[in-house]
PDB file of C-alpha atoms in Angstrom:
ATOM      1  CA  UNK A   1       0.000   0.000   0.000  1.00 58.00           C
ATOM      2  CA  UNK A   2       0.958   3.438  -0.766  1.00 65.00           C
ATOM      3  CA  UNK A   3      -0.018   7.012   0.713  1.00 75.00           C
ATOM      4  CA  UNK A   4       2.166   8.864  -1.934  1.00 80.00           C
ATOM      5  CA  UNK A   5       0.250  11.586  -3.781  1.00 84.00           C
ATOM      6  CA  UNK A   6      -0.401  10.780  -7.406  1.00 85.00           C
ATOM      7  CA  UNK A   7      -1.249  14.005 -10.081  1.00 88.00           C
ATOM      8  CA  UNK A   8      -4.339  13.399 -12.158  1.00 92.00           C
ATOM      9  CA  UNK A   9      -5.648  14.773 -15.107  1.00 95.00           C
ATOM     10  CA  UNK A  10      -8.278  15.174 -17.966  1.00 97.00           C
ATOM     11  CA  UNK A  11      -8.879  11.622 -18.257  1.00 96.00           C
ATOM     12  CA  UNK A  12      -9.901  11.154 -14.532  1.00 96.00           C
ATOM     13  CA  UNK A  13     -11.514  14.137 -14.405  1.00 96.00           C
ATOM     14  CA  UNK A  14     -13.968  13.014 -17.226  1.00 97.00           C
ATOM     15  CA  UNK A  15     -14.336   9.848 -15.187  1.00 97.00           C
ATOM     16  CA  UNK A  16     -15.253  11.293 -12.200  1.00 96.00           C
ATOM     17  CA  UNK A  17     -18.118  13.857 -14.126  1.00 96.00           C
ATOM     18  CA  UNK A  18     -19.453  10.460 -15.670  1.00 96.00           C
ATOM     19  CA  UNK A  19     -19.423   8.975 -12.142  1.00 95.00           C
ATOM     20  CA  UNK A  20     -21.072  12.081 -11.200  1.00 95.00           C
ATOM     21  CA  UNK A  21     -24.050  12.425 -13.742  1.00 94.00           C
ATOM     22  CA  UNK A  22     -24.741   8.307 -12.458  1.00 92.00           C
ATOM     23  CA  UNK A  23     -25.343   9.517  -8.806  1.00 88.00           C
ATOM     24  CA  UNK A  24     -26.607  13.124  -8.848  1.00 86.00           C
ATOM     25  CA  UNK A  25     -24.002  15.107  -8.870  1.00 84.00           C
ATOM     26  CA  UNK A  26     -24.389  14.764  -4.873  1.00 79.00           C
ATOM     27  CA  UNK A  27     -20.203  15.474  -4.184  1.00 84.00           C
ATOM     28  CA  UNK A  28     -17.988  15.357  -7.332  1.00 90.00           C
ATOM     29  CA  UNK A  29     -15.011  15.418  -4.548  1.00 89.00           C
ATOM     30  CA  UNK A  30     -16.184  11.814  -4.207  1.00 91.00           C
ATOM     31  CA  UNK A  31     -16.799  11.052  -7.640  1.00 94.00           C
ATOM     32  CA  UNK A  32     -13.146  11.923  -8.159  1.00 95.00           C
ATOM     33  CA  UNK A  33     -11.735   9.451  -5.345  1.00 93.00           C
ATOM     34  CA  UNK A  34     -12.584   6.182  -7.450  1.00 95.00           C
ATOM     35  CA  UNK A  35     -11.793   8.097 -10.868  1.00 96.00           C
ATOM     36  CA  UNK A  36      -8.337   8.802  -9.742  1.00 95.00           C
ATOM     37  CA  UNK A  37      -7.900   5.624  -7.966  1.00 94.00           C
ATOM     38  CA  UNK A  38      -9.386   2.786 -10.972  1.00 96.00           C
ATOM     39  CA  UNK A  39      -5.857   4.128 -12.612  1.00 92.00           C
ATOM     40  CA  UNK A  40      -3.415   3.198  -9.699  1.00 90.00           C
ATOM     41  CA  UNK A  41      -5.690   0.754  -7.522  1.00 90.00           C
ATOM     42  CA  UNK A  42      -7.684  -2.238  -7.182  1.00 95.00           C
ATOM     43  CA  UNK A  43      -9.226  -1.318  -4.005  1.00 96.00           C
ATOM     44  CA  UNK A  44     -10.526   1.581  -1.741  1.00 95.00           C
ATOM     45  CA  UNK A  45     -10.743   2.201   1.602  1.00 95.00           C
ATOM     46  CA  UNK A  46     -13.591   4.495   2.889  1.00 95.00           C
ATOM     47  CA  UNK A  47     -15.984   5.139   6.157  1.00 94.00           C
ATOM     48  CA  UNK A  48     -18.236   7.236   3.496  1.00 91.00           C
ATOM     49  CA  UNK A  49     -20.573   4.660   3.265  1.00 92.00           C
ATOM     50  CA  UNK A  50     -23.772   6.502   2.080  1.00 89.00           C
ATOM     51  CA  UNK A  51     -22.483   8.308  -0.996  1.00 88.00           C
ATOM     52  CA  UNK A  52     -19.567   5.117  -2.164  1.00 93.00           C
ATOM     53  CA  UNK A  53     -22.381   2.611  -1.583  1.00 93.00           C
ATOM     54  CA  UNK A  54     -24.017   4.637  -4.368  1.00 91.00           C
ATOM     55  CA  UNK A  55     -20.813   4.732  -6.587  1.00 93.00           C
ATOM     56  CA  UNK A  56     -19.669   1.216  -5.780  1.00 93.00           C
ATOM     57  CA  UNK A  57     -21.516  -0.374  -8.749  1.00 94.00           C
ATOM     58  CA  UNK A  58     -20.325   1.862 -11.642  1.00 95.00           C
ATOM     59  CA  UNK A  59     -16.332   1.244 -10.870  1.00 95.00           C
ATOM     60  CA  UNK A  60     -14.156  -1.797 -11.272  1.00 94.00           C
ATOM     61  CA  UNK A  61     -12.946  -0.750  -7.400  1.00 97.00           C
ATOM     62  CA  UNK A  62     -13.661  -3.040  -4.718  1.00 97.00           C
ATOM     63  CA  UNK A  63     -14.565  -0.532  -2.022  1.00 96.00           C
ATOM     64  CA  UNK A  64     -14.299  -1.651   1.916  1.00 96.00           C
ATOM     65  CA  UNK A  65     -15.811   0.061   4.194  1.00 96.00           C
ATOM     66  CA  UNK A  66     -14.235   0.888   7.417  1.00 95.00           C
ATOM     67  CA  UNK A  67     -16.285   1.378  10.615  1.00 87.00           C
TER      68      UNK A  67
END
């Protein structure tokens, strides 16, 4: 596991507005989580469970959450 920053760009940007228009537009600050991560991850780690439970179908992420 890593905690190093990675820089993101168009491409996940244009994920996470996709991932977005699916949900509502509710947070796009958690629309971009998953985006950014389905390039450098398999899984994600969150105790957000009410707006990821939403997302969780509409990424390739396996998404735990913590309690």
């Amino acid at each position: 596991m890593s905690a190093d920053p990675v820089a993101y760009g168009l491409p996940e940007f244009s994920r996470a507005l996709e991932l977005a228009k699916i949900i509502g537009f509710k947070d796009f600050n958690d629309c971009l989580h998953p985006a950014i991560a389905e390039q450098h991850c398999t899984d994600l780690f969150t105790c957000n469970y009410k707006d990821f439970k939403r997302i969780e179908h509409h990424t390739t992420l396996k998404i735990h959450f913590i309690k």
